[in-house]
Coordinates of N, CA and C in Angstrom, one line a residue:
Chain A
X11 N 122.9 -43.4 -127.8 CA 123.2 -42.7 -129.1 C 123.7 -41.3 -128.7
X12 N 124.7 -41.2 -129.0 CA 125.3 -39.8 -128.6 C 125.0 -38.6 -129.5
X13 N 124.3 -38.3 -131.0 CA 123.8 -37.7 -131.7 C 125.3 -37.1 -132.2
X14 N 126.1 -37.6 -132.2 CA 126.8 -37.2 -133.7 C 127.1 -38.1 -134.5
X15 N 127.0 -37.8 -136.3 CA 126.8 -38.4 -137.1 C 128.0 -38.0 -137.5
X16 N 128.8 -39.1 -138.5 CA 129.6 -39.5 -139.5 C 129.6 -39.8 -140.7
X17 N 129.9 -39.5 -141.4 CA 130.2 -40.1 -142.8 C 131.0 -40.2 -143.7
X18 N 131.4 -41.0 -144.6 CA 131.2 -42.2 -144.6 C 131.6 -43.1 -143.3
X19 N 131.0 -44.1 -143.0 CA 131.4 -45.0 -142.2 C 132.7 -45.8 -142.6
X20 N 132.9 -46.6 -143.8 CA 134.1 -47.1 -144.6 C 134.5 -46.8 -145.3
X21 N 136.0 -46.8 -146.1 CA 136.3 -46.3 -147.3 C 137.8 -46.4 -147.5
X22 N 137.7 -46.8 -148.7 CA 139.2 -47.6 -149.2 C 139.8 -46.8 -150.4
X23 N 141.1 -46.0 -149.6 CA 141.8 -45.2 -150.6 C 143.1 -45.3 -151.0
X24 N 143.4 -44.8 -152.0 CA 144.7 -45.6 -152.7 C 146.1 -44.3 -152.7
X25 N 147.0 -45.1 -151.9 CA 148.5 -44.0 -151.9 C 147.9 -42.9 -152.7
X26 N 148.3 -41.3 -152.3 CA 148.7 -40.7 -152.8 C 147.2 -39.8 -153.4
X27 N 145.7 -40.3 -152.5 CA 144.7 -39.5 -153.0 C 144.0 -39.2 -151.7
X28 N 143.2 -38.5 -151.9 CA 142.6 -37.5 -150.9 C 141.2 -37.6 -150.6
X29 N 141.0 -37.4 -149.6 CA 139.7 -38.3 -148.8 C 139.0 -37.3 -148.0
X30 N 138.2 -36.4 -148.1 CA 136.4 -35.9 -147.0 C 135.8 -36.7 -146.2
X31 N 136.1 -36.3 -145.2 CA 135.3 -36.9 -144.3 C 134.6 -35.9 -143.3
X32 N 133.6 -36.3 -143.2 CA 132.3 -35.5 -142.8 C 131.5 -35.8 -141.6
X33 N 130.9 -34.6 -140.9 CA 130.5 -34.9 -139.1 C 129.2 -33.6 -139.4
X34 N 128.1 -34.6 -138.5 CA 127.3 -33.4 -137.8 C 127.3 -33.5 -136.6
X35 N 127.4 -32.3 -135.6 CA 127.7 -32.6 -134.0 C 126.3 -32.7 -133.6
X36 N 126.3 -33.1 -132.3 CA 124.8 -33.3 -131.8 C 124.1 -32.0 -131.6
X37 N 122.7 -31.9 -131.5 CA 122.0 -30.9 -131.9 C 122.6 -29.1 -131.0
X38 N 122.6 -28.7 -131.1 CA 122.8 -27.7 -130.3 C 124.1 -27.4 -130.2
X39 N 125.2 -28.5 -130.5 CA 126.6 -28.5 -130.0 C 127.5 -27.6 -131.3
X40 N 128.3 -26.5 -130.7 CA 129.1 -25.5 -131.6 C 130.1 -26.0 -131.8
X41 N 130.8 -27.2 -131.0 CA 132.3 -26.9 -131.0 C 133.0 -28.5 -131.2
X42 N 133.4 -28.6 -132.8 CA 133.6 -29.9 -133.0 C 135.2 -30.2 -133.4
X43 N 135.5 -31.5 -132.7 CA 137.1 -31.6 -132.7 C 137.0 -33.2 -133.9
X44 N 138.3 -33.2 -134.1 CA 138.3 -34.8 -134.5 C 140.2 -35.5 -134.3
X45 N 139.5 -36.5 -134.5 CA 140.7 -37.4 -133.9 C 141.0 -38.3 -134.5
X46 N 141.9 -39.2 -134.6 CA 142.6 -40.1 -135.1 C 143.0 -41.2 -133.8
X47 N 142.2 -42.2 -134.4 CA 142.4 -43.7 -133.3 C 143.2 -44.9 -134.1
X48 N 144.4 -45.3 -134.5 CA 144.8 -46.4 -134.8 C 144.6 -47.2 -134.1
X49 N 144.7 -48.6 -134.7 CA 144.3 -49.7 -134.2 C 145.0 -50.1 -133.1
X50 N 144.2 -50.3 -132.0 CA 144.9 -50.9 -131.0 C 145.4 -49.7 -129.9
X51 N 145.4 -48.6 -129.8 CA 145.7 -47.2 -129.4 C 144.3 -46.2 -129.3
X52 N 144.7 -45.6 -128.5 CA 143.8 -44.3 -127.9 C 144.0 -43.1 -128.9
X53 N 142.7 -42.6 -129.2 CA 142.4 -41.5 -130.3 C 143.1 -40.3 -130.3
X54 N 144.2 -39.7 -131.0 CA 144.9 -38.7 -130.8 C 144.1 -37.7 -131.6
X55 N 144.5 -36.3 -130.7 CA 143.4 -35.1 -130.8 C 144.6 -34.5 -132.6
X56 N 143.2 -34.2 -133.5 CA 143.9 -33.3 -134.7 C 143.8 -31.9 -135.0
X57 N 142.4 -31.6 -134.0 CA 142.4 -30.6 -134.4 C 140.8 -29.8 -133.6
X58 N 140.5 -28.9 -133.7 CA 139.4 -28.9 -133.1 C 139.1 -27.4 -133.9
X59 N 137.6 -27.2 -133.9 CA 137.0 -26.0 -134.7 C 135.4 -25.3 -133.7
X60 N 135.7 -23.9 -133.8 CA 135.0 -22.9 -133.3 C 134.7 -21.7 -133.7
X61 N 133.1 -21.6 -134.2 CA 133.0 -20.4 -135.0 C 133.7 -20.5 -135.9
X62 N 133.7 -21.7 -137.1 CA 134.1 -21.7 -138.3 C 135.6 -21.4 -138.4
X63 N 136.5 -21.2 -137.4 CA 137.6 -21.5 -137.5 C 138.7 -22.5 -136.2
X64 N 139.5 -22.8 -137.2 CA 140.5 -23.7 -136.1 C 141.3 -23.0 -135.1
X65 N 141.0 -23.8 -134.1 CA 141.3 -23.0 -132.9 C 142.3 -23.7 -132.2
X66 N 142.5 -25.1 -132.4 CA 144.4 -25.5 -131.7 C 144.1 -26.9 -132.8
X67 N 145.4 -27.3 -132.6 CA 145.6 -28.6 -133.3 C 146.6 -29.4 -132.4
X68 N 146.7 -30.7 -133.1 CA 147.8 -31.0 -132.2 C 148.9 -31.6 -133.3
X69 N 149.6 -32.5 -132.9 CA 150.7 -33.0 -133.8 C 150.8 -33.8 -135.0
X70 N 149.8 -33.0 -135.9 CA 149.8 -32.9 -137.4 C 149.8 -32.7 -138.2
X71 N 150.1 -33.3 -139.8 CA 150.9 -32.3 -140.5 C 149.7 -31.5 -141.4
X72 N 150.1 -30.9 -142.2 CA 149.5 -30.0 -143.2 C 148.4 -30.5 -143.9
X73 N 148.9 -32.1 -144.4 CA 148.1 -32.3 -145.1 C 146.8 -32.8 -144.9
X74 N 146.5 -32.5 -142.9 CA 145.2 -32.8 -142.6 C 145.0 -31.5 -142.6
X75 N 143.7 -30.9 -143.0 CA 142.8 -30.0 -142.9 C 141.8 -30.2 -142.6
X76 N 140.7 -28.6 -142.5 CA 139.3 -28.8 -142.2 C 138.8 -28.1 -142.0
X77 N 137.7 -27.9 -141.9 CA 136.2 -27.0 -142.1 C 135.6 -26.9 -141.6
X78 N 134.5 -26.0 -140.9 CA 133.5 -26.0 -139.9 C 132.5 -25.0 -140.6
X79 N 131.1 -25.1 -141.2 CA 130.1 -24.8 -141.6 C 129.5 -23.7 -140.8
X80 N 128.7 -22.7 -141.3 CA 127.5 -22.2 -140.4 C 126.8 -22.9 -139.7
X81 N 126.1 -24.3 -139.8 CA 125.2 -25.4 -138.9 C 126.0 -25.6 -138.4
X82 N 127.3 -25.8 -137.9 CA 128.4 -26.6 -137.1 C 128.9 -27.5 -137.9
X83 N 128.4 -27.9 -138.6 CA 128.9 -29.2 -139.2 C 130.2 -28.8 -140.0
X84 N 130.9 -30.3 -140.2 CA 132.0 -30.1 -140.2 C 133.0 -30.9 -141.2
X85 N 134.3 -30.8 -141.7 CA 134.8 -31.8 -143.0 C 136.4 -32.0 -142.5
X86 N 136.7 -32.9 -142.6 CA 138.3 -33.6 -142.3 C 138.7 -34.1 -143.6
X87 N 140.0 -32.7 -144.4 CA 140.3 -33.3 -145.4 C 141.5 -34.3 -144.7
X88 N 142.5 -35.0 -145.8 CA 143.6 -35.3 -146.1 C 144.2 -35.3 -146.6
X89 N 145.1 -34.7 -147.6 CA 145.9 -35.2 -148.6 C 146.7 -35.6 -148.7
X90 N 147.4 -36.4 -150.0 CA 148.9 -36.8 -150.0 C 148.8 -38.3 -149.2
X91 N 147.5 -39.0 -149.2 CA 147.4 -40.1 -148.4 C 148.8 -41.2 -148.2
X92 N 148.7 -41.5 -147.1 CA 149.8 -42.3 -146.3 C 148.9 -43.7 -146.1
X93 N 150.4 -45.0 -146.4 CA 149.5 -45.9 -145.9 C 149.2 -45.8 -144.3
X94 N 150.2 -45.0 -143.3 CA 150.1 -44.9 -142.1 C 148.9 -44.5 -141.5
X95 N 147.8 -43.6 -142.7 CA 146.7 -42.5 -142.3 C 146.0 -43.7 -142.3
X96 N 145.7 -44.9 -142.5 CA 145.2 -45.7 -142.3 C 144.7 -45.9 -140.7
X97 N 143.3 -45.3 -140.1 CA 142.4 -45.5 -138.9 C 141.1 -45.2 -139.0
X98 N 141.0 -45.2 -137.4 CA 139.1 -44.9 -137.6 C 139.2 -43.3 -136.9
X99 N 138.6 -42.7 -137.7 CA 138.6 -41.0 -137.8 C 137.5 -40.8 -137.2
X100 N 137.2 -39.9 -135.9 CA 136.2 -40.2 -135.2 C 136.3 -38.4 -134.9
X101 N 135.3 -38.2 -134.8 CA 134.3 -36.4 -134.6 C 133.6 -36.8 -133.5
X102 N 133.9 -35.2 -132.7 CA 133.8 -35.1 -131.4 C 133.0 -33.8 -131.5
X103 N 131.9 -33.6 -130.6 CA 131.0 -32.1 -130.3 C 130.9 -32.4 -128.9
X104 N 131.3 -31.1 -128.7 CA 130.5 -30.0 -127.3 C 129.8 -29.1 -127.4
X105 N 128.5 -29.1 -126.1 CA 128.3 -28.3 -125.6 C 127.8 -28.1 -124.4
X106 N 128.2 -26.2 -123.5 CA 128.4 -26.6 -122.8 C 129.7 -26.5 -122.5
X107 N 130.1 -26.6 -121.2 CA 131.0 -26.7 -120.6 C 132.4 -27.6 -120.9
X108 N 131.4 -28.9 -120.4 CA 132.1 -30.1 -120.4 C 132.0 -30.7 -121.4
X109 N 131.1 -31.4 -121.3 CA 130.6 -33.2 -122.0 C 131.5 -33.3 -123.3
X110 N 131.6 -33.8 -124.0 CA 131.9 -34.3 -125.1 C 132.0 -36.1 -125.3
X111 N 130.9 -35.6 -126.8 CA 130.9 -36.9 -127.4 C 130.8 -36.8 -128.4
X112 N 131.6 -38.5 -129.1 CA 132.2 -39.3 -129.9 C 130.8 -39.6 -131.0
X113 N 131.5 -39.9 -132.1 CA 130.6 -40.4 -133.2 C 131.2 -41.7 -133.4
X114 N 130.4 -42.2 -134.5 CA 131.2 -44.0 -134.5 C 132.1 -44.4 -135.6
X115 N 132.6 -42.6 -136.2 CA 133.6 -42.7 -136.5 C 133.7 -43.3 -138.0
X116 N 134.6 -42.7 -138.4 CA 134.9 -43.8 -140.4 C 136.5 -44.3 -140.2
X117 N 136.3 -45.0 -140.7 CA 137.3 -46.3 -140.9 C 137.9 -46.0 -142.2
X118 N 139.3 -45.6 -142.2 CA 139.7 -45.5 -143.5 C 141.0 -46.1 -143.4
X119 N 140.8 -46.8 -144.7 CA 141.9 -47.6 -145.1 C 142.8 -47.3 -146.7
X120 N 144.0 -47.3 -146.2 CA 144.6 -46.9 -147.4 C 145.8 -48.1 -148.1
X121 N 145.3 -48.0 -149.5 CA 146.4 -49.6 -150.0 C 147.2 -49.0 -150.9
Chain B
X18 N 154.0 -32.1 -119.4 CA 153.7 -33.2 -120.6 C 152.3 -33.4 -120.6
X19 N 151.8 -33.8 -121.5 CA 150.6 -33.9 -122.2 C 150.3 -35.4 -122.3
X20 N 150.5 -36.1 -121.2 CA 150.6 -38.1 -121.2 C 149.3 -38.2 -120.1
X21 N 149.0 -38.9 -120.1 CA 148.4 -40.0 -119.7 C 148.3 -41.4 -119.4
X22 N 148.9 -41.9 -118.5 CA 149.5 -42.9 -117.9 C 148.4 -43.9 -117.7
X23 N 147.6 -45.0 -118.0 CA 146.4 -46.1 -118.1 C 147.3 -47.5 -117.6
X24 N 147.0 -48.2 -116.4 CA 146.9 -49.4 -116.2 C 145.5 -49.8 -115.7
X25 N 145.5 -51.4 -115.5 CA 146.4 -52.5 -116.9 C 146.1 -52.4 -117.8
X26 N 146.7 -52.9 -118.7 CA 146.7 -52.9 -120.2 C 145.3 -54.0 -120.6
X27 N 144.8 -55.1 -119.7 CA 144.1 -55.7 -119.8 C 143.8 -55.9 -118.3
X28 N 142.3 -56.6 -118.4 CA 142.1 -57.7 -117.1 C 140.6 -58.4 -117.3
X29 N 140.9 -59.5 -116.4 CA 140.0 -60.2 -116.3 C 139.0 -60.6 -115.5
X30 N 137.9 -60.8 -115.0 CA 137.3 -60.5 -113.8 C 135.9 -61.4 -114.2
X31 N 135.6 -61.8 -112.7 CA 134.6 -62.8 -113.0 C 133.3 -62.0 -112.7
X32 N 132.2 -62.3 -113.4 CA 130.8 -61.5 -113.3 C 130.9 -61.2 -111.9
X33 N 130.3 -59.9 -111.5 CA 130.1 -59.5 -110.1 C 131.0 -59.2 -109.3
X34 N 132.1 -59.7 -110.2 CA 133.5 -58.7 -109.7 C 134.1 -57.2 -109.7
X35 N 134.7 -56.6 -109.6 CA 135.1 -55.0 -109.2 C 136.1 -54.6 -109.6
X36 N 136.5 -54.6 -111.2 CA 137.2 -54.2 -111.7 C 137.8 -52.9 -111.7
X37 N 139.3 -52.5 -111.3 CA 139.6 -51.0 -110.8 C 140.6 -50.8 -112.1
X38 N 140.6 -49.5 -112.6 CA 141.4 -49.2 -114.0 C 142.3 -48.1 -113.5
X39 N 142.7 -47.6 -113.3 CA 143.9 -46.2 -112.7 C 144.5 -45.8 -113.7
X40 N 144.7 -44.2 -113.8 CA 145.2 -43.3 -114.7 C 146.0 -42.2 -113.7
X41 N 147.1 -42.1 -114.6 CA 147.5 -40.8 -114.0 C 148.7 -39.5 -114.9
X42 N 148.4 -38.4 -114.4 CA 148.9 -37.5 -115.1 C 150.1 -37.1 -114.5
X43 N 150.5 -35.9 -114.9 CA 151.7 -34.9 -114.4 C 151.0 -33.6 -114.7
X44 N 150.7 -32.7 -115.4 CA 150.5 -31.4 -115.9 C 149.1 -31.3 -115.4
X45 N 148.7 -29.9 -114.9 CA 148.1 -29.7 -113.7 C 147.2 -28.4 -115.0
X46 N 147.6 -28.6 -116.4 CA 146.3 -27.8 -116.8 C 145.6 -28.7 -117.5
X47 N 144.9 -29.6 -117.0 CA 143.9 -30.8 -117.3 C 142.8 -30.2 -116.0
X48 N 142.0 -30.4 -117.1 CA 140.7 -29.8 -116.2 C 139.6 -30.0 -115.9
X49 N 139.9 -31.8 -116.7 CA 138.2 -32.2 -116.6 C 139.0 -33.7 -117.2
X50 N 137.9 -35.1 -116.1 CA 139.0 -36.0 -116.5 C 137.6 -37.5 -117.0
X51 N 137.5 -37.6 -118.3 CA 136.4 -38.4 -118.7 C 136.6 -39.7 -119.0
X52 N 135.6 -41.0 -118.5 CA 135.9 -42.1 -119.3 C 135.0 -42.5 -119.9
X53 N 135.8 -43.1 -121.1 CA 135.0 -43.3 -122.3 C 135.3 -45.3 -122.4
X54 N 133.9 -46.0 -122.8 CA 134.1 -47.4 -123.7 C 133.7 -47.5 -124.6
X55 N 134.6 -48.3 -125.0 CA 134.5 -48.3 -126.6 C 134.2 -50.1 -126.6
X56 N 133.5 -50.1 -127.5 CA 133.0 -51.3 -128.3 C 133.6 -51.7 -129.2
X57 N 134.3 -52.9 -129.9 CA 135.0 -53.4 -131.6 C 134.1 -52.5 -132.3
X58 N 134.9 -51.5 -133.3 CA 134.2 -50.9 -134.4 C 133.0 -50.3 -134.0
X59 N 132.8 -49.6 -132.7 CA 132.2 -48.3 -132.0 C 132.9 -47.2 -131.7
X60 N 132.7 -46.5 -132.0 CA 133.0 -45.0 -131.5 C 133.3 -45.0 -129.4
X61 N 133.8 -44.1 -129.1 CA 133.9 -44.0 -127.7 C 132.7 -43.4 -127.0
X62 N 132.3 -43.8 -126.0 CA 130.6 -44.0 -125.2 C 131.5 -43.2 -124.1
X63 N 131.0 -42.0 -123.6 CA 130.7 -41.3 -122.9 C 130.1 -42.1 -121.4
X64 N 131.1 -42.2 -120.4 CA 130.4 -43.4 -119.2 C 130.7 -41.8 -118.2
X65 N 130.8 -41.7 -117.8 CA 130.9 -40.8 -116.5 C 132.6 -39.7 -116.5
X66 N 132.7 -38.6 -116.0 CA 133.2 -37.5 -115.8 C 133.1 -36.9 -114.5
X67 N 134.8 -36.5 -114.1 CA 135.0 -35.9 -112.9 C 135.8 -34.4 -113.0
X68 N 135.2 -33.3 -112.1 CA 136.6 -32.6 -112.7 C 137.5 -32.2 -111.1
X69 N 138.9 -31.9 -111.5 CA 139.7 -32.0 -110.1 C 139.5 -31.9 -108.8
X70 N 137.7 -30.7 -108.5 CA 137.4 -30.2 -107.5 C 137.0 -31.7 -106.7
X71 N 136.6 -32.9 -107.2 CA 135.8 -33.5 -106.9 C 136.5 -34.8 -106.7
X72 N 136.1 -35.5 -105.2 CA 136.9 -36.5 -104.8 C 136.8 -38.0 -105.2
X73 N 135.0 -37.9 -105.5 CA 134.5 -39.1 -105.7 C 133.2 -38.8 -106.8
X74 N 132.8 -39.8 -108.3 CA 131.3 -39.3 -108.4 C 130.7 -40.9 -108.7
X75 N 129.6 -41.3 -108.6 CA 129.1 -42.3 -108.4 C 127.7 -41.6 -109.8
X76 N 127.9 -43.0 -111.1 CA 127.0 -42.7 -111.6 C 126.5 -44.2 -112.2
X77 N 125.3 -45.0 -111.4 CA 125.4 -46.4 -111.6 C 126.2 -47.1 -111.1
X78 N 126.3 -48.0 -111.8 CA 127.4 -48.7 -111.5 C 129.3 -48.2 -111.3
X79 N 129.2 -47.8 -111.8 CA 130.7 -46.9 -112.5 C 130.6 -45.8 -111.5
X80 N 132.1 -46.0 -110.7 CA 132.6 -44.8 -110.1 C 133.9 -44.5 -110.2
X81 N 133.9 -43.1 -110.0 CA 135.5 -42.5 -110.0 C 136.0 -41.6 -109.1
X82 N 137.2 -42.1 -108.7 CA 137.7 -41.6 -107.1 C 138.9 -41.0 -108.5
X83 N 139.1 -39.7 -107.2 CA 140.1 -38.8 -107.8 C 141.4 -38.3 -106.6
X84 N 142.3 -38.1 -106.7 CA 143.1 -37.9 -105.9 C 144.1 -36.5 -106.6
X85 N 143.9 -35.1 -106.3 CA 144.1 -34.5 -106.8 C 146.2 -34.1 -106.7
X86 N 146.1 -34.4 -105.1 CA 147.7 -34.6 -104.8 C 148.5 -35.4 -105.6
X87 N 147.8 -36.9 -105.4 CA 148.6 -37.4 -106.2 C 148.9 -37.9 -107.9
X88 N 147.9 -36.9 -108.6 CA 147.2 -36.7 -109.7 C 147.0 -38.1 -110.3
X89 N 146.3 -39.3 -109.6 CA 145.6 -40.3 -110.3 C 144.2 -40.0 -110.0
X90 N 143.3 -41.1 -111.4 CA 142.4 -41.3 -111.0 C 141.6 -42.7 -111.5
X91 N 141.0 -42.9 -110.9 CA 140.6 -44.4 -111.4 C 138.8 -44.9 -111.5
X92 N 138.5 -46.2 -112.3 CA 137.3 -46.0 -112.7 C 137.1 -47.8 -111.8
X93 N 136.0 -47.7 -111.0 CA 135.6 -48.9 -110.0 C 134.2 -49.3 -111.2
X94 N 133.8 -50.7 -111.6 CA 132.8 -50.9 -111.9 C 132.1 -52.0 -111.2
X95 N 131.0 -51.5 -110.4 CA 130.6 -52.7 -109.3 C 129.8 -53.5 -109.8
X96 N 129.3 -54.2 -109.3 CA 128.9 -55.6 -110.3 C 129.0 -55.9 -111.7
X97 N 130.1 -55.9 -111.8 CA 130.5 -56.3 -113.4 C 129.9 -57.2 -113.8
X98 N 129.1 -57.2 -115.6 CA 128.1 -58.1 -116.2 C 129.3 -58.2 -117.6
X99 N 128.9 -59.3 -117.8 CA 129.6 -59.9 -119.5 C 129.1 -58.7 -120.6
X100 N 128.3 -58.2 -120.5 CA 128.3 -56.8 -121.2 C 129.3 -55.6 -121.4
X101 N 129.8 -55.9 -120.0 CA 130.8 -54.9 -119.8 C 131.7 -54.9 -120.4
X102 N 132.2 -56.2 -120.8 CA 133.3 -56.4 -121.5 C 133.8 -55.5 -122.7
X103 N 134.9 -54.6 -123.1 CA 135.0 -53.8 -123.8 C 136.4 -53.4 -123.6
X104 N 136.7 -52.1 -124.2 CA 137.8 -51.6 -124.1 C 137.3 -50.3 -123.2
X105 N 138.1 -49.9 -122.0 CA 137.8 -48.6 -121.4 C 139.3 -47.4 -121.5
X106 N 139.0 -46.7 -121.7 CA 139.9 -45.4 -121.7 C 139.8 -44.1 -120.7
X107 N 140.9 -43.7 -120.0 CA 140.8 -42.6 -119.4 C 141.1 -41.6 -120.2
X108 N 140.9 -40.4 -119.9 CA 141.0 -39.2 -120.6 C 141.2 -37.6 -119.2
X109 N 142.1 -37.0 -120.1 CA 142.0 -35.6 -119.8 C 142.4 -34.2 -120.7
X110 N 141.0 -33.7 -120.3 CA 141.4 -32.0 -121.2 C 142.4 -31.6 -120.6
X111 N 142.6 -31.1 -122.0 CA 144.1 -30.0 -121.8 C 143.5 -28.4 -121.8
X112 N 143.4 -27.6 -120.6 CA 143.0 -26.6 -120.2 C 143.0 -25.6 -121.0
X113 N 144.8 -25.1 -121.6 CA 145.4 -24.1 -122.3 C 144.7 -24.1 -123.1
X114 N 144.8 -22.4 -124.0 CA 144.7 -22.5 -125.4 C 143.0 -22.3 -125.6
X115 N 142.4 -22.6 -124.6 CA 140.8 -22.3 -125.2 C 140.4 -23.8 -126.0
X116 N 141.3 -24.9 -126.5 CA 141.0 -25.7 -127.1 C 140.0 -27.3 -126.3
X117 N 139.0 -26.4 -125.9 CA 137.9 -27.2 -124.8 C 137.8 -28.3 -125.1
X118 N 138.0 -28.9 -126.4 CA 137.7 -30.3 -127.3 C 139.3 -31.2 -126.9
X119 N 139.8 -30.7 -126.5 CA 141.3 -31.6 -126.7 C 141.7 -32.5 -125.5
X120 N 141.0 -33.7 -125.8 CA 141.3 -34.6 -124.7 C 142.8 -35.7 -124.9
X121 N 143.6 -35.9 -124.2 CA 144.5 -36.7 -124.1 C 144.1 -37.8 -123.9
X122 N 144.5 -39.3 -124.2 CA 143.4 -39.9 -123.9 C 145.0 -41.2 -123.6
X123 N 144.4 -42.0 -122.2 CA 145.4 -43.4 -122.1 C 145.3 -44.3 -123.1
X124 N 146.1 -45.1 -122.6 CA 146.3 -46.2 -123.8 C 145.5 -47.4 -124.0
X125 N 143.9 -47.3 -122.9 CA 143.2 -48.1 -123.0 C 143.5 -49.5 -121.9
X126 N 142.0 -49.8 -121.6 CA 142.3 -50.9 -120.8 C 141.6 -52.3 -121.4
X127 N 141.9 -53.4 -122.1 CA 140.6 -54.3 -122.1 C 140.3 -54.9 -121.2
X128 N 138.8 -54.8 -120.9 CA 138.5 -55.6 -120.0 C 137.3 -56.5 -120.3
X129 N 137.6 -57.9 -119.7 CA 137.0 -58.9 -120.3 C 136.0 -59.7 -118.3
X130 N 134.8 -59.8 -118.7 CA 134.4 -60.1 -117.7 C 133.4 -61.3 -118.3
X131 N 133.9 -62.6 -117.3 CA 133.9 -63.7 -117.3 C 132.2 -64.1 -116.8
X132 N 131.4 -64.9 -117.4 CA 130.1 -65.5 -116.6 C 130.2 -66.2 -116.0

């Protein structure tokens, strides 16, 4: 159990509406990233948060956003949903140097 | 570039066999190089981590030899069990930028191990 939590686990959203998704990193851990895994493919990095603000992102558009709380915890909007945004949306914490780990992620599907 | 090169794409191996997975980079601000398995509809599992100083690390079963000249690196699993069976991925941080969370990650290996 790697102690980061997810939520929701599933959820089915329709063209063109906008979706929260939510992470606690494991206990102690400040510094929470998240990612985008399509099916069949390796998790591309979206974005990562530090001291309540974002600190690099990678190759995505606007209408992902996000949040990082005083407790660490953390919120992955989207808007303007794509059927393409359709994956499993997975939150990542460090602490520490190195380590980083994975949550088990929400599954979002868009019709 | 910011790639991550993963063969094979799959493989198959009979219990108690030694399945090798190889990754390799180009860009030399990767600084820490982790493999992760993933389970159908699991999140990625944290199996072991090497960073460039380091030639070889041995944690259980699972090892990883690193070759910093030739910037691969690869994941040995010795006695392979039907458990094993999963998807494995190589990974590496991208140094720059302070962004300590940003891993590149390959394209995944499945590996299916036979009883």
């Amino acid at each position: 159990d790697a102690g980061v939590t997810q939520s929701p686990t599933h959820l089915i959203k329709t063209r063109g509406q906008q979706v929260t998704l939510r992470c606690s990193p494991k206990s102690g851990h400040d510094t929470v990233s998240w990612y985008q895994q399509a099916l069949g493919q390796g998790p591309q990095f979206i974005f990562q948060y530090y001291e309540e603000e974002e600190r690099q992102r990678g190759n995505f558009p606007d209408r992902f956003s996000g949040h990082q709380f005083p407790n660490y915890s953390s919120e992955l909007n989207v808007n303007a949903l794509l059927l393409g945004d359709s994956a499993l949306y997975l939150c990542a914490s460090r602490f520490g140097e190195n380590t980083i780990y994975f949550g088990e992620g929400s599954w979002l599907t868009v019709v | 570039q910011q790639q991550v090169k993963q063969s094979p794409q799959s493989l198959i191996v009979q219990k108690g066999g030694i399945p090798i997975i190889n990754c390799a980079y180009e860009n030399t601000a990767f600084d820490y190089f982790p493999w992760y398995q993933q389970f159908p509809g699991k999140g990625p599992a944290l199996l072991i981590a090497i960073r460039p100083d380091v030639s070889e690390k041995k944690e259980g079963r699972f090892t990883i030899s690193f070759n910093k000249s030739a910037k691969q690196f690869s994941l040995h699993i010795m006695d392979s069990q039907p458990g094993d069976s999963a998807t494995y991925f190589c990974a590496a941080r991208w140094g720059y930028g302070g962004a300590t969370n940003k891993l590149i990650f390959g394209t995944g290996t499945l590996l299916a191990v036979q009883p």
